mmCIF file of C-alpha atoms in Angstrom:
data_model
loop_
_atom_site.group_PDB
_atom_site.id
_atom_site.type_symbol
_atom_site.label_atom_id
_atom_site.label_comp_id
_atom_site.label_asym_id
_atom_site.label_seq_id
_atom_site.Cartn_x
_atom_site.Cartn_y
_atom_site.Cartn_z
ATOM 1 C CA GLY N 1 107.047 110.441 95.205
ATOM 2 C CA ILE N 2 104.913 110.044 98.270
ATOM 3 C CA GLN N 3 106.641 110.355 101.655
ATOM 4 C CA VAL N 4 105.773 108.113 104.605
ATOM 5 C CA GLU N 5 106.950 108.810 108.148
ATOM 6 C CA GLN N 6 106.448 106.471 111.079
ATOM 7 C CA SER N 7 106.881 107.214 114.755
ATOM 8 C CA PRO N 8 108.301 106.274 117.119
ATOM 9 C CA PRO N 9 111.201 104.402 115.487
ATOM 10 C CA ASP N 10 111.666 102.224 118.574
ATOM 11 C CA LEU N 11 109.302 101.309 121.393
ATOM 12 C CA ILE N 12 109.937 99.135 124.446
ATOM 13 C CA LEU N 13 106.976 98.061 126.562
ATOM 14 C CA GLN N 14 106.214 95.816 129.473
ATOM 15 C CA GLU N 15 103.783 93.008 128.754
ATOM 16 C CA GLY N 16 100.221 94.214 129.258
ATOM 17 C CA ALA N 17 100.882 97.827 128.278
ATOM 18 C CA ASN N 18 99.089 99.691 125.500
ATOM 19 C CA SER N 19 100.746 101.566 122.635
ATOM 20 C CA THR N 20 99.996 103.816 119.677
ATOM 21 C CA LEU N 21 102.022 103.838 116.466
ATOM 22 C CA ARG N 22 101.669 106.707 114.016
ATOM 23 C CA CYS N 23 102.023 106.973 110.230
ATOM 24 C CA ASN N 24 102.031 110.314 108.392
ATOM 25 C CA PHE N 25 101.906 110.483 104.606
ATOM 26 C CA SER N 26 102.369 113.334 102.187
ATOM 27 C CA ASP N 27 99.685 112.816 99.516
ATOM 28 C CA SER N 28 96.253 111.304 98.940
ATOM 29 C CA VAL N 29 96.207 107.509 98.858
ATOM 30 C CA ASN N 30 94.059 104.657 97.603
ATOM 31 C CA ASN N 31 95.774 102.090 99.786
ATOM 32 C CA LEU N 32 97.102 102.111 103.318
ATOM 33 C CA GLN N 33 98.212 98.903 104.989
ATOM 34 C CA TRP N 34 99.705 98.051 108.366
ATOM 35 C CA PHE N 35 102.025 95.052 108.512
ATOM 36 C CA HIS N 36 103.846 93.183 111.241
ATOM 37 C CA GLN N 37 107.143 91.695 110.104
ATOM 38 C CA ASN N 38 108.115 88.657 112.117
ATOM 39 C CA PRO N 39 111.743 87.679 112.849
ATOM 40 C CA TRP N 40 111.770 85.385 109.775
ATOM 41 C CA GLY N 41 110.875 88.266 107.484
ATOM 42 C CA GLN N 42 107.234 87.413 106.762
ATOM 43 C CA LEU N 43 105.045 90.486 106.342
ATOM 44 C CA ILE N 44 101.752 89.754 108.041
ATOM 45 C CA ASN N 45 98.752 91.825 106.980
ATOM 46 C CA LEU N 46 97.213 93.569 109.968
ATOM 47 C CA PHE N 47 94.885 96.084 108.354
ATOM 48 C CA TYR N 48 93.909 97.386 104.949
ATOM 49 C CA ILE N 49 92.624 100.810 105.932
ATOM 50 C CA PRO N 50 92.765 103.663 103.392
ATOM 51 C CA SER N 51 90.160 105.416 105.538
ATOM 52 C CA GLY N 52 88.020 104.817 108.615
ATOM 53 C CA THR N 53 88.451 102.620 111.670
ATOM 54 C CA LYS N 54 88.851 98.857 112.025
ATOM 55 C CA GLN N 55 89.386 96.515 114.934
ATOM 56 C CA ASN N 56 90.770 93.001 115.110
ATOM 57 C CA GLY N 57 91.086 91.602 118.607
ATOM 58 C CA ARG N 58 93.638 93.607 120.592
ATOM 59 C CA LEU N 59 94.591 95.639 117.549
ATOM 60 C CA SER N 60 92.752 98.535 116.009
ATOM 61 C CA ALA N 61 93.584 101.153 113.396
ATOM 62 C CA THR N 62 92.267 104.516 112.317
ATOM 63 C CA THR N 63 93.082 106.434 109.147
ATOM 64 C CA VAL N 64 92.102 110.090 108.743
ATOM 65 C CA ALA N 65 92.706 110.455 105.028
ATOM 66 C CA THR N 66 91.879 114.177 104.910
ATOM 67 C CA GLU N 67 94.609 114.860 107.485
ATOM 68 C CA ARG N 68 96.995 112.263 106.017
ATOM 69 C CA TYR N 69 97.729 110.120 109.010
ATOM 70 C CA SER N 70 96.963 106.681 110.383
ATOM 71 C CA LEU N 71 97.249 105.233 113.879
ATOM 72 C CA LEU N 72 97.731 101.622 114.979
ATOM 73 C CA TYR N 73 96.688 100.792 118.534
ATOM 74 C CA ILE N 74 97.953 97.724 120.351
ATOM 75 C CA SER N 75 96.278 96.965 123.650
ATOM 76 C CA SER N 76 97.398 94.537 126.379
ATOM 77 C CA SER N 77 100.628 93.843 124.511
ATOM 78 C CA GLN N 78 102.173 90.375 124.548
ATOM 79 C CA THR N 79 105.755 89.247 123.917
ATOM 80 C CA THR N 80 104.599 87.772 120.609
ATOM 81 C CA ASP N 81 103.723 91.313 119.450
ATOM 82 C CA SER N 82 107.453 92.084 119.236
ATOM 83 C CA GLY N 83 108.815 92.829 115.786
ATOM 84 C CA VAL N 84 108.752 95.595 113.217
ATOM 85 C CA TYR N 85 105.501 97.318 112.325
ATOM 86 C CA PHE N 86 105.337 98.908 108.891
ATOM 87 C CA CYS N 87 102.861 101.350 107.461
ATOM 88 C CA ALA N 88 102.722 101.277 103.655
ATOM 89 C CA VAL N 89 100.744 103.535 101.342
ATOM 90 C CA GLY N 90 99.739 103.461 97.709
ATOM 91 C CA PRO N 91 99.210 106.803 95.970
ATOM 92 C CA ASP N 92 96.082 107.492 93.910
ATOM 93 C CA SER N 93 96.083 105.904 90.436
ATOM 94 C CA ALA N 94 99.030 103.651 91.256
ATOM 95 C CA ARG N 95 99.452 100.133 92.547
ATOM 96 C CA GLN N 96 102.809 100.196 94.232
ATOM 97 C CA LEU N 97 103.292 100.524 97.977
ATOM 98 C CA THR N 98 105.743 102.892 99.604
ATOM 99 C CA PHE N 99 106.784 101.776 103.060
ATOM 100 C CA GLY N 100 107.611 103.877 106.071
ATOM 101 C CA SER N 101 110.808 103.070 107.940
ATOM 102 C CA GLY N 102 108.973 101.054 110.545
ATOM 103 C CA THR N 103 108.584 100.929 114.318
ATOM 104 C CA GLN N 104 110.655 98.319 116.136
ATOM 105 C CA LEU N 105 108.482 97.105 119.024
ATOM 106 C CA THR N 106 109.948 95.095 121.883
ATOM 107 C CA VAL N 107 107.579 93.711 124.516
ATOM 108 C CA LEU N 108 109.325 92.572 127.684
ATOM 109 C CA PRO N 109 107.899 89.779 129.892
ATOM 110 C CA ASP E 1 93.098 81.289 100.584
ATOM 111 C CA THR E 2 95.365 84.352 100.972
ATOM 112 C CA GLU E 3 98.666 82.594 100.361
ATOM 113 C CA VAL E 4 101.600 83.676 98.249
ATOM 114 C CA THR E 5 104.381 81.108 98.057
ATOM 115 C CA GLN E 6 108.034 81.705 97.235
ATOM 116 C CA THR E 7 110.882 79.333 96.474
ATOM 117 C CA PRO E 8 113.569 78.837 97.502
ATOM 118 C CA LYS E 9 113.513 80.113 101.090
ATOM 119 C CA HIS E 10 117.272 80.635 101.093
ATOM 120 C CA LEU E 11 119.727 80.965 98.224
ATOM 121 C CA VAL E 12 123.496 81.360 98.214
ATOM 122 C CA MET E 13 125.055 82.138 94.852
ATOM 123 C CA GLY E 14 128.366 83.239 93.453
ATOM 124 C CA MET E 15 128.777 86.347 91.353
ATOM 125 C CA THR E 16 129.047 84.304 88.146
ATOM 126 C CA ASN E 17 125.989 82.120 88.781
ATOM 127 C CA LYS E 18 122.557 82.304 87.185
ATOM 128 C CA LYS E 19 119.604 81.503 89.405
ATOM 129 C CA SER E 20 115.870 82.194 89.548
ATOM 130 C CA LEU E 21 113.427 83.074 92.304
ATOM 131 C CA LYS E 22 109.853 81.852 91.968
ATOM 132 C CA CYS E 23 106.575 83.223 93.279
ATOM 133 C CA GLU E 24 103.079 81.751 92.962
ATOM 134 C CA GLN E 25 99.583 82.865 93.984
ATOM 135 C CA HIS E 26 96.185 81.250 93.469
ATOM 136 C CA MET E 27 93.988 84.110 94.632
ATOM 137 C CA GLY E 28 93.018 85.230 91.126
ATOM 138 C CA HIS E 29 95.038 88.403 91.562
ATOM 139 C CA ARG E 30 95.965 90.364 88.446
ATOM 140 C CA ALA E 31 98.906 92.353 89.785
ATOM 141 C CA MET E 32 102.158 90.919 91.088
ATOM 142 C CA TYR E 33 105.188 92.654 92.570
ATOM 143 C CA TRP E 34 108.828 92.163 93.483
ATOM 144 C CA TYR E 35 110.267 94.058 96.459
ATOM 145 C CA LYS E 36 113.800 94.051 97.837
ATOM 146 C CA GLN E 37 114.506 94.478 101.555
ATOM 147 C CA LYS E 38 117.968 95.114 102.973
ATOM 148 C CA ALA E 39 118.646 94.455 106.644
ATOM 149 C CA LYS E 40 117.060 96.987 109.027
ATOM 150 C CA LYS E 41 115.382 98.797 106.105
ATOM 151 C CA PRO E 42 111.831 98.805 104.704
ATOM 152 C CA PRO E 43 110.942 96.904 101.525
ATOM 153 C CA GLU E 44 111.521 98.804 98.286
ATOM 154 C CA LEU E 45 109.602 98.202 95.086
ATOM 155 C CA MET E 46 111.493 96.686 92.146
ATOM 156 C CA PHE E 47 108.877 95.631 89.562
ATOM 157 C CA VAL E 48 105.110 95.591 89.043
ATOM 158 C CA TYR E 49 103.279 93.285 86.645
ATOM 159 C CA SER E 50 99.673 94.055 85.776
ATOM 160 C CA TYR E 51 97.707 91.548 83.674
ATOM 161 C CA GLU E 52 100.991 89.725 82.955
ATOM 162 C CA LYS E 53 102.623 92.836 81.499
ATOM 163 C CA LEU E 54 105.477 94.742 83.098
ATOM 164 C CA SER E 55 104.039 98.093 84.136
ATOM 165 C CA ILE E 56 106.691 99.465 86.503
ATOM 166 C CA ASN E 57 110.464 98.973 86.629
ATOM 167 C CA GLU E 58 111.970 101.092 89.390
ATOM 168 C CA SER E 59 115.294 101.576 87.560
ATOM 169 C CA VAL E 60 116.468 98.120 88.578
ATOM 170 C CA PRO E 61 119.844 96.976 87.126
ATOM 171 C CA SER E 62 119.581 94.570 84.197
ATOM 172 C CA ARG E 63 121.210 91.777 86.202
ATOM 173 C CA PHE E 64 117.679 91.359 87.619
ATOM 174 C CA SER E 65 115.251 90.133 84.961
ATOM 175 C CA PRO E 66 111.573 89.601 85.847
ATOM 176 C CA GLU E 67 109.220 87.274 84.013
ATOM 177 C CA CYS E 68 105.483 86.624 84.347
ATOM 178 C CA PRO E 69 104.671 83.367 82.475
ATOM 179 C CA ASN E 70 101.002 83.495 83.496
ATOM 180 C CA SER E 71 98.715 85.297 85.910
ATOM 181 C CA SER E 72 99.657 83.005 88.825
ATOM 182 C CA LEU E 73 103.427 82.914 88.455
ATOM 183 C CA LEU E 74 106.196 85.467 88.764
ATOM 184 C CA ASN E 75 109.906 84.760 88.358
ATOM 185 C CA LEU E 76 112.986 86.834 89.025
ATOM 186 C CA HIS E 77 116.040 85.745 87.053
ATOM 187 C CA LEU E 78 119.394 86.638 88.575
ATOM 188 C CA HIS E 79 122.695 86.883 86.731
ATOM 189 C CA ALA E 80 126.100 88.335 87.602
ATOM 190 C CA LEU E 81 124.922 89.696 90.938
ATOM 191 C CA GLN E 82 127.090 91.691 93.319
ATOM 192 C CA PRO E 83 127.520 91.108 97.069
ATOM 193 C CA GLU E 84 125.477 94.272 97.727
ATOM 194 C CA ASP E 85 122.480 92.526 96.115
ATOM 195 C CA SER E 86 122.275 90.266 99.160
ATOM 196 C CA ALA E 87 118.839 90.920 100.651
ATOM 197 C CA LEU E 88 115.394 89.505 101.346
ATOM 198 C CA TYR E 89 113.370 89.389 98.120
ATOM 199 C CA LEU E 90 109.630 89.605 98.660
ATOM 200 C CA CYS E 91 106.868 88.828 96.209
ATOM 201 C CA ALA E 92 103.343 90.227 96.568
ATOM 202 C CA SER E 93 100.062 90.118 94.712
ATOM 203 C CA SER E 94 96.841 92.128 94.693
ATOM 204 C CA SER E 95 93.565 92.904 92.966
ATOM 205 C CA ARG E 96 91.051 90.374 91.774
ATOM 206 C CA LEU E 97 89.096 91.498 88.707
ATOM 207 C CA GLU E 98 85.784 91.786 90.553
ATOM 208 C CA GLU E 99 87.028 94.020 93.347
ATOM 209 C CA ILE E 100 88.578 97.457 93.661
ATOM 210 C CA SER E 101 90.704 96.679 96.713
ATOM 211 C CA TYR E 102 94.414 97.356 96.300
ATOM 212 C CA GLU E 103 95.363 95.268 99.331
ATOM 213 C CA GLN E 104 98.661 93.474 98.790
ATOM 214 C CA TYR E 105 99.533 90.047 100.163
ATOM 215 C CA PHE E 106 103.166 89.091 100.617
ATOM 216 C CA GLY E 107 105.016 85.817 100.362
ATOM 217 C CA PRO E 108 107.523 84.687 103.013
ATOM 218 C CA GLY E 109 110.477 85.889 100.948
ATOM 219 C CA THR E 110 113.715 84.450 99.619
ATOM 220 C CA ARG E 111 116.820 85.325 101.594
ATOM 221 C CA LEU E 112 119.590 85.755 99.037
ATOM 222 C CA THR E 113 123.303 85.804 99.807
ATOM 223 C CA VAL E 114 125.761 86.652 97.022
ATOM 224 C CA THR E 115 129.327 85.528 97.701
#
């Protein structure tokens, strides 16, 4: 099956700093999503981005499908950004998502 | 409305109990999913229903039995579970008929403890 690798596994930042999270995947995809999992377990949709670039406030994402990677940018981080960030991909002709192992982000005040 | 609801939020059950998890969406989605997430791990797919028919079973033990009574509802029936089945169970849905997006929306999960 498709392989998904996320880096870094852990990231500690001071409030106000910027960060970049990376997701590499091993095959062509029809779905790529970035999620933020809060401490209660809820997966919050950040971006649906199988290709291209999107921005939403302090967050933006870019997927280069031909090179099989995606980047999530967080600018001016806040303590409420803390949590686990997952990249998940869906291979062509299939509906299911395969998740990467996540990046644990801690933003310190 | 992009809401998927799940009940109960928490469930504690013994190994001889039978219980059910429920999931509901009113987004007109035609695909629904069950995922299992162990602590400090990513979610892993268990089942996919497409147009109310089971399309994927990821070799899940038979003590987990999914059911899709209609296009808005998804159940997961639990019987004779083991302590290692304790996990967060997440439901998701995707894909309205008129769109080609595969974007999945997740419910808040049911945190299951098997004693």
